[in-house]
mmCIF file of C-alpha atoms in Angstrom:
data_model
loop_
_atom_site.group_PDB
_atom_site.id
_atom_site.type_symbol
_atom_site.label_atom_id
_atom_site.label_comp_id
_atom_site.label_asym_id
_atom_site.label_seq_id
_atom_site.Cartn_x
_atom_site.Cartn_y
_atom_site.Cartn_z
ATOM 1 C CA MET A 3 22.498 -7.430 8.736
ATOM 2 C CA LYS A 4 20.071 -6.003 11.314
ATOM 3 C CA ILE A 5 16.603 -5.376 9.906
ATOM 4 C CA ALA A 6 13.573 -3.506 11.220
ATOM 5 C CA ILE A 7 10.158 -4.589 9.946
ATOM 6 C CA ASP A 8 7.204 -2.249 9.671
ATOM 7 C CA ASP A 9 4.237 -3.133 11.827
ATOM 8 C CA ASN A 10 1.991 -4.095 8.889
ATOM 9 C CA ILE A 11 4.153 -7.077 7.904
ATOM 10 C CA LEU A 12 3.283 -10.262 9.810
ATOM 11 C CA ILE A 13 5.849 -11.976 12.019
ATOM 12 C CA LYS A 14 4.479 -15.249 13.388
ATOM 13 C CA ASP A 15 3.301 -15.055 17.017
ATOM 14 C CA GLU A 16 4.095 -11.343 17.254
ATOM 15 C CA ILE A 17 1.427 -8.656 17.589
ATOM 16 C CA CYS A 18 0.820 -6.885 14.263
ATOM 17 C CA THR A 19 -1.266 -3.750 14.759
ATOM 18 C CA ALA A 20 -0.743 -2.126 11.335
ATOM 19 C CA GLY A 21 -0.800 1.079 13.372
ATOM 20 C CA SER A 22 -4.505 0.634 14.074
ATOM 21 C CA LYS A 23 -6.502 0.284 17.272
ATOM 22 C CA MET A 24 -8.537 -2.240 15.264
ATOM 23 C CA LEU A 25 -5.595 -4.674 15.381
ATOM 24 C CA TYR A 26 -4.232 -3.705 18.817
ATOM 25 C CA ASN A 27 -4.177 -7.337 19.973
ATOM 26 C CA PHE A 28 -3.801 -9.211 16.672
ATOM 27 C CA LYS A 29 -1.287 -12.028 17.000
ATOM 28 C CA SER A 30 0.048 -13.098 13.599
ATOM 29 C CA PRO A 31 -0.840 -16.742 12.926
ATOM 30 C CA TYR A 32 1.897 -16.976 10.271
ATOM 31 C CA SER A 33 4.795 -14.975 8.896
ATOM 32 C CA ALA A 34 4.871 -12.904 5.742
ATOM 33 C CA THR A 35 6.908 -14.446 2.910
ATOM 34 C CA VAL A 36 9.516 -11.687 3.234
ATOM 35 C CA VAL A 37 9.989 -12.472 6.928
ATOM 36 C CA ASP A 38 10.578 -16.156 6.166
ATOM 37 C CA LYS A 39 13.083 -15.178 3.477
ATOM 38 C CA ILE A 40 14.929 -12.746 5.756
ATOM 39 C CA LYS A 41 15.245 -15.408 8.433
ATOM 40 C CA ALA A 42 16.302 -18.110 5.963
ATOM 41 C CA ALA A 43 19.077 -15.813 4.746
ATOM 42 C CA GLY A 44 20.409 -15.566 8.291
ATOM 43 C CA MET A 45 19.531 -11.901 8.647
ATOM 44 C CA GLU A 46 18.377 -10.658 12.034
ATOM 45 C CA ILE A 47 15.044 -8.934 12.662
ATOM 46 C CA VAL A 48 15.823 -6.464 15.436
ATOM 47 C CA CYS A 49 12.541 -4.634 15.893
ATOM 48 C CA GLN A 50 9.086 -3.830 14.570
ATOM 49 C CA SER A 51 8.885 -0.234 13.424
ATOM 50 C CA LYS A 52 5.776 1.893 13.874
ATOM 51 C CA ILE A 53 3.508 3.228 11.139
ATOM 52 C CA GLY A 54 0.420 5.424 11.058
ATOM 53 C CA GLU A 55 -2.899 3.606 10.584
ATOM 54 C CA PHE A 56 -2.494 1.001 7.823
ATOM 55 C CA GLY A 57 0.683 2.793 6.734
ATOM 56 C CA GLY A 58 -1.140 5.682 5.111
ATOM 57 C CA GLU A 59 -0.270 8.173 7.802
ATOM 58 C CA THR A 60 3.036 8.909 9.474
ATOM 59 C CA ALA A 61 3.535 7.309 12.883
ATOM 60 C CA ARG A 62 2.867 9.650 15.775
ATOM 61 C CA ASP A 63 6.194 8.852 17.427
ATOM 62 C CA GLU A 64 8.832 9.553 14.794
ATOM 63 C CA THR A 65 11.534 7.828 16.875
ATOM 64 C CA LYS A 66 9.764 4.491 16.456
ATOM 65 C CA THR A 67 9.692 4.579 12.641
ATOM 66 C CA ALA A 68 11.728 2.429 10.270
ATOM 67 C CA ALA A 69 13.542 5.398 8.765
ATOM 68 C CA TYR A 70 14.537 6.631 12.207
ATOM 69 C CA ALA A 71 15.797 3.172 13.218
ATOM 70 C CA VAL A 72 17.976 3.000 10.120
ATOM 71 C CA SER A 73 19.162 6.566 10.418
ATOM 72 C CA ASN A 74 20.246 6.050 14.015
ATOM 73 C CA GLY A 75 21.886 2.672 13.539
ATOM 74 C CA LEU A 76 19.316 0.655 15.488
ATOM 75 C CA ALA A 77 18.950 -1.283 12.261
ATOM 76 C CA ASP A 78 21.013 -1.434 9.068
ATOM 77 C CA THR A 79 17.964 -1.667 6.846
ATOM 78 C CA ALA A 80 14.178 -1.778 7.247
ATOM 79 C CA LEU A 81 11.220 -3.089 5.286
ATOM 80 C CA GLY A 82 8.223 -0.852 4.759
ATOM 81 C CA ILE A 83 5.494 -0.139 2.245
ATOM 82 C CA ASP A 84 4.942 3.305 0.835
ATOM 83 C CA VAL A 85 1.326 4.453 1.006
ATOM 84 C CA ASP A 86 0.477 7.961 -0.196
ATOM 85 C CA GLY A 87 4.169 8.958 0.008
ATOM 86 C CA ALA A 88 4.499 8.345 3.771
ATOM 87 C CA ALA A 89 7.616 6.146 3.365
ATOM 88 C CA TYR A 90 9.258 8.580 0.941
ATOM 89 C CA ARG A 91 8.665 11.495 3.309
ATOM 90 C CA SER A 92 9.969 9.557 6.281
ATOM 91 C CA ALA A 93 13.149 8.590 4.382
ATOM 92 C CA ILE A 94 13.813 12.206 3.403
ATOM 93 C CA LYS A 95 13.166 13.482 6.917
ATOM 94 C CA ASN A 96 15.589 10.973 8.415
ATOM 95 C CA ASN A 97 18.177 11.329 5.680
ATOM 96 C CA VAL A 98 18.155 7.689 4.607
ATOM 97 C CA ILE A 99 17.544 6.123 1.229
ATOM 98 C CA TYR A 100 14.405 4.194 0.280
ATOM 99 C CA ILE A 101 14.126 1.723 -2.569
ATOM 100 C CA LYS A 102 10.732 0.775 -3.990
ATOM 101 C CA PRO A 103 11.152 -2.085 -6.456
ATOM 102 C CA THR A 104 8.970 -2.755 -9.496
ATOM 103 C CA TYR A 105 5.429 -3.746 -8.474
ATOM 104 C CA GLY A 106 5.189 -7.532 -8.422
ATOM 105 C CA THR A 107 8.848 -8.083 -7.518
ATOM 106 C CA VAL A 108 8.353 -8.679 -3.798
ATOM 107 C CA SER A 109 5.582 -10.834 -2.359
ATOM 108 C CA ARG A 110 2.840 -9.051 -0.443
ATOM 109 C CA PHE A 111 1.742 -12.267 1.239
ATOM 110 C CA GLY A 112 1.400 -11.540 4.949
ATOM 111 C CA VAL A 113 1.141 -7.790 4.519
ATOM 112 C CA VAL A 114 -1.881 -5.876 5.819
ATOM 113 C CA ALA A 115 -3.186 -4.552 2.504
ATOM 114 C CA ASN A 116 -3.879 -0.883 1.923
ATOM 115 C CA VAL A 117 -3.919 -0.129 -1.830
ATOM 116 C CA SER A 118 -3.385 -3.590 -3.285
ATOM 117 C CA SER A 119 -2.524 -2.580 -6.839
ATOM 118 C CA VAL A 120 0.115 -0.152 -5.544
ATOM 119 C CA ASP A 121 1.431 -1.678 -2.284
ATOM 120 C CA GLN A 122 4.962 -2.947 -2.657
ATOM 121 C CA ILE A 123 7.471 -3.679 0.072
ATOM 122 C CA GLY A 124 10.487 -1.404 -0.170
ATOM 123 C CA VAL A 125 13.762 -1.112 1.716
ATOM 124 C CA TYR A 126 15.143 1.724 3.843
ATOM 125 C CA ALA A 127 18.928 1.767 4.124
ATOM 126 C CA ARG A 128 21.931 3.988 4.722
ATOM 127 C CA ASN A 129 23.594 2.885 1.493
ATOM 128 C CA PHE A 130 22.518 1.242 -1.744
ATOM 129 C CA ASP A 131 24.672 -1.868 -1.361
ATOM 130 C CA ASP A 132 22.882 -2.826 1.860
ATOM 131 C CA GLY A 133 19.487 -1.911 0.437
ATOM 132 C CA PHE A 134 19.829 -3.977 -2.727
ATOM 133 C CA LYS A 135 21.373 -6.871 -0.814
ATOM 134 C CA VAL A 136 18.194 -7.116 1.243
ATOM 135 C CA LEU A 137 16.017 -6.568 -1.815
ATOM 136 C CA GLU A 138 17.751 -9.489 -3.538
ATOM 137 C CA VAL A 139 16.826 -11.702 -0.566
ATOM 138 C CA ILE A 140 13.138 -10.732 -0.428
ATOM 139 C CA ALA A 141 12.447 -10.409 -4.174
ATOM 140 C CA GLY A 142 11.110 -13.266 -6.268
ATOM 141 C CA TYR A 143 8.030 -15.224 -7.236
ATOM 142 C CA ASP A 144 5.691 -16.371 -4.489
ATOM 143 C CA LYS A 145 2.895 -18.827 -5.187
ATOM 144 C CA ASN A 146 0.949 -17.181 -2.364
ATOM 145 C CA ASP A 147 0.870 -13.831 -4.159
ATOM 146 C CA GLY A 148 -0.688 -13.960 -7.622
ATOM 147 C CA THR A 149 0.618 -10.497 -8.427
ATOM 148 C CA THR A 150 4.299 -11.494 -8.240
ATOM 149 C CA TYR A 151 6.132 -11.976 -11.528
ATOM 150 C CA PRO A 152 7.290 -15.519 -12.293
ATOM 151 C CA THR A 153 10.984 -14.601 -11.911
ATOM 152 C CA GLU A 154 12.431 -16.713 -9.089
ATOM 153 C CA LYS A 155 15.535 -14.626 -8.392
ATOM 154 C CA TYR A 156 16.599 -11.093 -9.220
ATOM 155 C CA GLU A 157 20.188 -9.982 -9.545
ATOM 156 C CA TYR A 158 20.953 -6.465 -8.377
ATOM 157 C CA ASN A 159 24.369 -5.201 -9.390
ATOM 158 C CA ALA A 160 25.237 -1.566 -10.018
ATOM 159 C CA ASP A 161 28.335 -2.584 -11.994
ATOM 160 C CA LEU A 162 26.116 -3.952 -14.778
ATOM 161 C CA VAL A 163 25.257 -0.379 -15.729
ATOM 162 C CA ASP A 164 27.539 2.106 -17.432
ATOM 163 C CA ILE A 165 26.733 5.202 -15.462
ATOM 164 C CA LYS A 166 28.210 7.531 -18.104
ATOM 165 C CA SER A 167 25.753 6.389 -20.749
ATOM 166 C CA LEU A 168 22.736 6.785 -18.451
ATOM 167 C CA LYS A 169 20.281 9.338 -19.791
ATOM 168 C CA SER A 170 18.324 11.248 -17.182
ATOM 169 C CA ILE A 171 15.752 14.021 -17.309
ATOM 170 C CA ASP A 172 14.834 16.437 -14.558
ATOM 171 C CA SER A 173 11.106 17.131 -13.995
ATOM 172 C CA PRO A 174 9.909 16.493 -17.573
ATOM 173 C CA ASP A 175 6.660 17.980 -18.826
ATOM 174 C CA PHE A 176 3.874 15.549 -18.146
ATOM 175 C CA LYS A 177 0.599 16.174 -19.934
ATOM 176 C CA LEU A 178 -1.488 14.349 -17.354
ATOM 177 C CA ASN A 179 0.276 15.979 -14.408
ATOM 178 C CA ASP A 180 -2.811 17.829 -13.210
ATOM 179 C CA TYR A 181 -4.840 14.628 -13.073
ATOM 180 C CA LEU A 182 -2.410 12.376 -11.192
ATOM 181 C CA ALA A 183 -3.637 13.234 -7.712
ATOM 182 C CA SER A 184 -7.310 12.701 -8.578
ATOM 183 C CA VAL A 185 -6.691 9.385 -10.294
ATOM 184 C CA TYR A 186 -4.654 8.193 -7.339
ATOM 185 C CA CYS A 187 -7.218 9.421 -4.823
ATOM 186 C CA ILE A 188 -10.041 7.541 -6.566
ATOM 187 C CA ILE A 189 -8.129 4.297 -7.049
ATOM 188 C CA SER A 190 -6.523 4.261 -3.610
ATOM 189 C CA ALA A 191 -9.765 5.058 -1.795
ATOM 190 C CA ALA A 192 -11.607 2.362 -3.755
ATOM 191 C CA GLU A 193 -9.068 -0.349 -2.991
ATOM 192 C CA PHE A 194 -8.602 0.786 0.597
ATOM 193 C CA SER A 195 -12.297 0.681 1.399
ATOM 194 C CA GLY A 196 -12.469 -2.870 0.077
ATOM 195 C CA ASN A 197 -9.399 -3.931 2.030
ATOM 196 C CA ILE A 198 -10.634 -2.639 5.362
ATOM 197 C CA ALA A 199 -14.078 -4.193 4.917
ATOM 198 C CA ARG A 200 -12.642 -7.327 6.578
ATOM 199 C CA PHE A 201 -12.318 -5.533 9.913
ATOM 200 C CA ASP A 202 -15.663 -6.248 11.521
ATOM 201 C CA GLY A 203 -14.928 -6.912 15.199
ATOM 202 C CA LEU A 204 -16.251 -10.453 14.803
ATOM 203 C CA LYS A 205 -13.320 -12.728 14.042
ATOM 204 C CA PHE A 206 -10.252 -10.878 15.266
ATOM 205 C CA GLY A 207 -9.068 -7.512 16.499
ATOM 206 C CA TYR A 208 -10.929 -4.850 18.426
ATOM 207 C CA ARG A 209 -14.525 -5.505 19.484
ATOM 208 C CA THR A 210 -16.716 -2.779 20.917
ATOM 209 C CA GLU A 211 -18.258 -3.238 24.349
ATOM 210 C CA ASN A 212 -21.250 -1.262 23.183
ATOM 211 C CA PHE A 213 -23.516 -3.655 21.285
ATOM 212 C CA LYS A 214 -26.809 -5.438 21.288
ATOM 213 C CA SER A 215 -26.976 -6.697 17.728
ATOM 214 C CA TYR A 216 -24.628 -8.120 15.113
ATOM 215 C CA ASP A 217 -24.727 -4.835 13.198
ATOM 216 C CA ASP A 218 -23.819 -2.900 16.377
ATOM 217 C CA ILE A 219 -20.637 -4.944 16.718
ATOM 218 C CA VAL A 220 -19.547 -4.238 13.154
ATOM 219 C CA ILE A 221 -20.442 -0.532 13.071
ATOM 220 C CA ASN A 222 -19.286 0.364 16.571
ATOM 221 C CA SER A 223 -16.076 -1.667 16.437
ATOM 222 C CA ARG A 224 -15.099 0.080 13.205
ATOM 223 C CA SER A 225 -16.252 3.538 14.278
ATOM 224 C CA GLU A 226 -14.504 3.358 17.660
ATOM 225 C CA SER A 227 -11.202 2.042 16.336
ATOM 226 C CA PHE A 228 -10.534 3.694 12.961
ATOM 227 C CA THR A 229 -8.935 7.136 12.732
ATOM 228 C CA THR A 230 -10.860 9.973 11.095
ATOM 229 C CA GLY A 231 -8.599 9.732 8.040
ATOM 230 C CA THR A 232 -9.359 6.050 7.588
ATOM 231 C CA LYS A 233 -13.088 6.605 7.955
ATOM 232 C CA ILE A 234 -13.245 9.381 5.397
ATOM 233 C CA LYS A 235 -11.064 7.528 2.906
ATOM 234 C CA SER A 236 -13.257 4.472 3.307
ATOM 235 C CA LEU A 237 -16.392 6.509 2.647
ATOM 236 C CA MET A 238 -14.732 7.993 -0.424
ATOM 237 C CA GLY A 239 -13.935 4.493 -1.686
ATOM 238 C CA THR A 240 -17.512 3.433 -1.147
ATOM 239 C CA TYR A 241 -18.664 6.526 -3.012
ATOM 240 C CA VAL A 242 -16.521 6.105 -6.136
ATOM 241 C CA LEU A 243 -17.468 2.424 -6.309
ATOM 242 C CA SER A 244 -21.194 3.077 -5.845
ATOM 243 C CA GLU A 245 -23.488 2.268 -8.745
ATOM 244 C CA GLU A 246 -24.075 5.915 -9.717
ATOM 245 C CA GLN A 247 -20.413 6.958 -9.585
ATOM 246 C CA PHE A 248 -18.595 3.804 -10.672
ATOM 247 C CA GLU A 249 -18.328 4.635 -14.349
ATOM 248 C CA LYS A 250 -17.889 8.360 -13.925
ATOM 249 C CA TYR A 251 -15.139 8.134 -11.329
ATOM 250 C CA TYR A 252 -13.634 4.691 -10.743
ATOM 251 C CA LEU A 253 -13.714 3.339 -14.272
ATOM 252 C CA LYS A 254 -12.623 6.686 -15.692
ATOM 253 C CA ALA A 255 -9.686 6.793 -13.254
ATOM 254 C CA THR A 256 -8.499 3.316 -14.248
ATOM 255 C CA LYS A 257 -8.603 4.315 -17.938
ATOM 256 C CA ILE A 258 -6.595 7.453 -17.243
ATOM 257 C CA ARG A 259 -4.203 5.297 -15.225
ATOM 258 C CA ARG A 260 -3.436 3.472 -18.467
ATOM 259 C CA LEU A 261 -2.860 6.786 -20.252
ATOM 260 C CA ILE A 262 -0.509 7.847 -17.445
ATOM 261 C CA LYS A 263 1.428 4.610 -17.862
ATOM 262 C CA GLN A 264 1.591 5.125 -21.627
ATOM 263 C CA GLU A 265 2.837 8.678 -21.258
ATOM 264 C CA LEU A 266 5.519 7.555 -18.818
ATOM 265 C CA ASP A 267 6.567 4.725 -21.154
ATOM 266 C CA GLU A 268 7.029 7.312 -23.914
ATOM 267 C CA ILE A 269 9.475 9.251 -21.723
ATOM 268 C CA PHE A 270 11.368 6.044 -20.982
ATOM 269 C CA LYS A 271 11.876 5.530 -24.717
ATOM 270 C CA GLN A 272 14.219 8.510 -24.607
ATOM 271 C CA TYR A 273 15.496 8.518 -21.049
ATOM 272 C CA ASP A 274 16.628 5.902 -18.530
ATOM 273 C CA VAL A 275 15.619 7.708 -15.394
ATOM 274 C CA ILE A 276 13.383 10.593 -14.372
ATOM 275 C CA ILE A 277 14.416 12.832 -11.491
ATOM 276 C CA LEU A 278 11.585 14.528 -9.609
ATOM 277 C CA LEU A 279 10.967 16.544 -6.492
ATOM 278 C CA PRO A 280 9.047 14.132 -4.261
ATOM 279 C CA CYS A 281 5.767 16.042 -4.224
ATOM 280 C CA TYR A 282 2.444 14.214 -3.996
ATOM 281 C CA LYS A 283 2.049 14.071 -7.790
ATOM 282 C CA ALA A 284 5.525 12.587 -8.286
ATOM 283 C CA VAL A 285 4.830 9.980 -5.643
ATOM 284 C CA THR A 286 1.544 8.999 -7.253
ATOM 285 C CA LEU A 287 3.259 8.710 -10.635
ATOM 286 C CA ALA A 288 5.789 6.195 -9.284
ATOM 287 C CA ASN A 289 3.171 4.265 -7.357
ATOM 288 C CA LEU A 290 0.323 4.128 -9.913
ATOM 289 C CA THR A 291 2.625 2.902 -12.675
ATOM 290 C CA GLY A 292 4.394 0.319 -10.500
ATOM 291 C CA CYS A 293 7.766 1.589 -11.689
ATOM 292 C CA PRO A 294 10.800 1.215 -9.434
ATOM 293 C CA ALA A 295 11.847 4.327 -7.562
ATOM 294 C CA ILE A 296 14.431 5.494 -5.093
ATOM 295 C CA ILE A 297 14.615 8.339 -2.644
ATOM 296 C CA VAL A 298 18.097 9.788 -2.443
ATOM 297 C CA ASN A 299 19.380 13.259 -1.566
ATOM 298 C CA GLY A 300 15.828 14.554 -1.276
ATOM 299 C CA LYS A 301 14.966 13.502 -4.845
ATOM 300 C CA LEU A 302 12.595 10.861 -6.163
ATOM 301 C CA ILE A 303 14.123 8.979 -9.087
ATOM 302 C CA ILE A 304 11.990 6.689 -11.225
ATOM 303 C CA ALA A 305 13.062 4.113 -13.811
ATOM 304 C CA LYS A 306 11.246 1.747 -16.158
ATOM 305 C CA GLU A 307 10.021 -1.608 -14.803
ATOM 306 C CA PHE A 308 12.903 -3.909 -13.891
ATOM 307 C CA ASP A 309 15.488 -1.169 -14.422
ATOM 308 C CA GLU A 310 16.433 -1.286 -10.742
ATOM 309 C CA ASN A 311 20.116 -1.608 -11.607
ATOM 310 C CA LYS A 312 20.072 1.798 -13.277
ATOM 311 C CA LEU A 313 18.664 3.277 -10.063
ATOM 312 C CA PHE A 314 21.243 1.304 -8.104
ATOM 313 C CA ALA A 315 24.132 2.679 -10.177
ATOM 314 C CA LEU A 316 22.836 6.231 -10.228
ATOM 315 C CA GLY A 317 21.982 6.169 -6.531
ATOM 316 C CA LYS A 318 25.449 4.948 -5.635
ATOM 317 C CA SER A 319 27.116 7.630 -7.699
ATOM 318 C CA LEU A 320 24.934 10.320 -6.148
ATOM 319 C CA LEU A 321 25.731 9.140 -2.642
ATOM 320 C CA ARG A 322 29.432 9.190 -3.426
ATOM 321 C CA GLY A 323 28.960 12.902 -3.901
ATOM 322 C CA GLY A 324 27.756 12.942 -0.328
ATOM 323 C CA ILE A 325 24.290 13.331 1.152
ATOM 324 C CA MET B 27 -24.086 16.983 -2.832
ATOM 325 C CA VAL B 28 -22.841 13.719 -1.415
ATOM 326 C CA ASN B 29 -25.201 11.934 0.952
ATOM 327 C CA LEU B 30 -22.895 10.985 3.824
ATOM 328 C CA LYS B 31 -25.632 9.106 5.644
ATOM 329 C CA ILE B 32 -25.933 6.557 2.860
ATOM 330 C CA LEU B 33 -22.143 6.187 2.642
ATOM 331 C CA GLU B 34 -21.898 5.675 6.399
ATOM 332 C CA SER B 35 -24.497 2.968 6.189
ATOM 333 C CA LEU B 36 -22.799 1.229 3.229
ATOM 334 C CA SER B 37 -19.346 1.466 4.840
ATOM 335 C CA LYS B 38 -20.627 0.372 8.260
ATOM 336 C CA ILE B 39 -18.946 3.375 9.813
ATOM 337 C CA ASN B 40 -20.548 6.113 11.915
ATOM 338 C CA LEU B 41 -18.980 9.552 11.834
ATOM 339 C CA THR B 42 -18.982 12.000 14.743
ATOM 340 C CA ASP B 43 -20.283 15.525 14.032
ATOM 341 C CA ASP B 44 -16.724 16.780 13.738
ATOM 342 C CA GLU B 45 -15.863 13.973 11.333
ATOM 343 C CA LYS B 46 -18.958 14.762 9.271
ATOM 344 C CA ASN B 47 -17.723 18.315 8.781
ATOM 345 C CA LYS B 48 -14.270 17.093 7.787
ATOM 346 C CA ALA B 49 -15.754 14.516 5.426
ATOM 347 C CA SER B 50 -17.953 17.143 3.748
ATOM 348 C CA GLU B 51 -14.934 19.368 3.132
ATOM 349 C CA PHE B 52 -12.923 16.411 1.844
ATOM 350 C CA PHE B 53 -15.655 15.354 -0.557
ATOM 351 C CA GLU B 54 -16.238 18.886 -1.764
ATOM 352 C CA PHE B 55 -12.529 19.414 -2.432
ATOM 353 C CA TRP B 56 -11.973 16.150 -4.263
ATOM 354 C CA THR B 57 -15.191 15.711 -6.232
ATOM 355 C CA GLU B 58 -14.587 19.098 -7.810
ATOM 356 C CA LYS B 59 -11.203 17.813 -8.962
ATOM 357 C CA PHE B 60 -12.621 14.435 -9.994
ATOM 358 C CA ASP B 61 -15.099 16.164 -12.295
ATOM 359 C CA MET B 62 -12.151 17.547 -14.284
ATOM 360 C CA LEU B 63 -11.306 14.007 -15.376
ATOM 361 C CA GLU B 64 -14.170 14.251 -17.841
ATOM 362 C CA ASN B 65 -11.937 16.532 -19.921
ATOM 363 C CA ILE B 66 -9.754 13.587 -20.858
ATOM 364 C CA ASP B 67 -10.726 11.476 -23.827
ATOM 365 C CA THR B 68 -10.670 7.825 -22.792
ATOM 366 C CA GLU B 69 -12.558 6.460 -25.797
ATOM 367 C CA ASN B 70 -11.339 2.943 -26.605
ATOM 368 C CA ILE B 71 -8.905 2.948 -23.680
ATOM 369 C CA GLU B 72 -8.891 -0.220 -21.613
ATOM 370 C CA PRO B 73 -8.919 0.241 -17.830
ATOM 371 C CA LEU B 74 -5.624 -0.448 -16.059
ATOM 372 C CA VAL B 75 -6.547 -2.149 -12.840
ATOM 373 C CA THR B 76 -3.174 -3.650 -12.032
ATOM 374 C CA VAL B 77 0.269 -3.316 -13.560
ATOM 375 C CA SER B 78 1.246 -6.897 -12.765
ATOM 376 C CA PRO B 79 0.767 -9.759 -15.263
ATOM 377 C CA LEU B 80 -1.746 -11.588 -13.045
ATOM 378 C CA VAL B 81 -1.358 -15.081 -14.400
ATOM 379 C CA ASN B 82 -3.522 -17.786 -12.965
ATOM 380 C CA VAL B 83 -1.785 -19.769 -10.229
ATOM 381 C CA MET B 84 -2.566 -23.459 -10.641
ATOM 382 C CA ARG B 85 -1.911 -26.178 -8.090
ATOM 383 C CA GLU B 86 -2.790 -29.773 -7.428
ATOM 384 C CA ASP B 87 -6.275 -30.263 -6.009
ATOM 385 C CA ILE B 88 -4.960 -31.240 -2.594
ATOM 386 C CA SER B 89 -6.102 -29.435 0.529
ATOM 387 C CA ASN B 90 -3.421 -27.286 2.034
ATOM 388 C CA LYS B 91 -4.045 -26.473 5.656
ATOM 389 C CA MET B 92 -1.929 -23.443 6.287
ATOM 390 C CA VAL B 93 -3.180 -22.367 9.678
ATOM 391 C CA SER B 94 -5.128 -24.514 12.144
ATOM 392 C CA ARG B 95 -8.587 -23.644 13.414
ATOM 393 C CA GLU B 96 -7.189 -23.294 16.942
ATOM 394 C CA LYS B 97 -4.542 -20.853 15.781
ATOM 395 C CA LEU B 98 -7.091 -18.688 13.943
ATOM 396 C CA LEU B 99 -9.485 -18.705 16.885
ATOM 397 C CA GLU B 100 -6.735 -17.422 19.187
ATOM 398 C CA ASN B 101 -7.489 -13.970 17.788
ATOM 399 C CA ALA B 102 -11.271 -14.182 18.183
ATOM 400 C CA PRO B 103 -12.822 -11.643 20.577
ATOM 401 C CA GLU B 104 -15.214 -14.368 21.686
ATOM 402 C CA GLN B 105 -15.219 -18.063 20.843
ATOM 403 C CA ASN B 106 -16.803 -21.260 22.003
ATOM 404 C CA ASP B 107 -16.266 -24.896 21.046
ATOM 405 C CA GLY B 108 -14.282 -24.058 17.910
ATOM 406 C CA TYR B 109 -16.640 -21.339 16.662
ATOM 407 C CA PHE B 110 -16.749 -17.542 16.630
ATOM 408 C CA VAL B 111 -19.433 -16.210 18.949
ATOM 409 C CA VAL B 112 -21.661 -13.349 17.753
ATOM 410 C CA PRO B 113 -24.959 -11.959 19.100
ATOM 411 C CA ARG B 114 -28.174 -13.742 18.171
ATOM 412 C CA ILE B 115 -29.067 -12.926 14.554
ATOM 413 C CA LEU B 116 -32.454 -14.701 14.285
ATOM 414 C CA GLU B 117 -35.158 -13.939 16.836
#
């Protein structure tokens, strides 16, 4: 199995830029847990695939992305984290599948964090058997990531599900639909701004040449290396977390996040899977709730936590019909 | 109206004039949407900060040196004698 690894997942002694000028020369001092697991399973890492800054934007050179590598046979599968729907879009564009497991299934140790409560390593593949085979290798509890579930091993097998009895619903009415994007924007900006606070030009990464004081180093290193998108998102995070706005925006968004989860859980009482067009709102629904999702045939399909096998079975049957 | 100057200072990020214009548009667009959240009743609803169980990870009280000082300093823009070097902070 040949695997490509996105450039925000650390491979010991390799440069990990996370798509940012800030980390242009950062040499990973250790490997991410998933990289150790891939290697221990005898799978081969063939290349590092490119991402936009911190994974939140699409890479400038499409031919260097994970989805492209998988689509063109440079790799059989690839590991990458969806941020703001970038991975889903890339999978659709390159006509490959993407599997995002339940949040907390795969360790994030050794991943350059973007939106910590949402980030989850997923798998690009050309077929579901390959994708879930890799997922089985990388999934499982990691003492270095306190957000992983205590399950040591996961078993992914499409045959465990009776596809005929699977109940699905296409684009169900969702009462909180109009609020999804705002809630996601607030929460993602807040977490992102905290996560990129560590980049200060002092201990690693890019350092400006234009400084006299300590503050100059921090401000100029950040301002010269971050993209405009990163800067604005960081300012937004700072804003929603500021004393005056915290309750009104951030706290409110986290409460509505719970309501979103509850509403989704209600749908899952009646249906096994939800089929959606992968618009921004659909993406935020899958990501905010931590539910597993797949991209197949241009659709985003979501299931309840730990119902990956239902997605596996459905995905396989859809692919049999041909992409 | 959002005071970008204060946010720049808190975020330790300076925006160019062009970026300031883009940021103003971004804030205007989103804060208008954010204000709609007030329409939703969240009385007695607990915040959902993470969907994972977040159980405490306990371990023996034995130091666990994962990465050596030398290895970490390899990435430092400037270092000397095992320390990061930064400009003088105290005059």
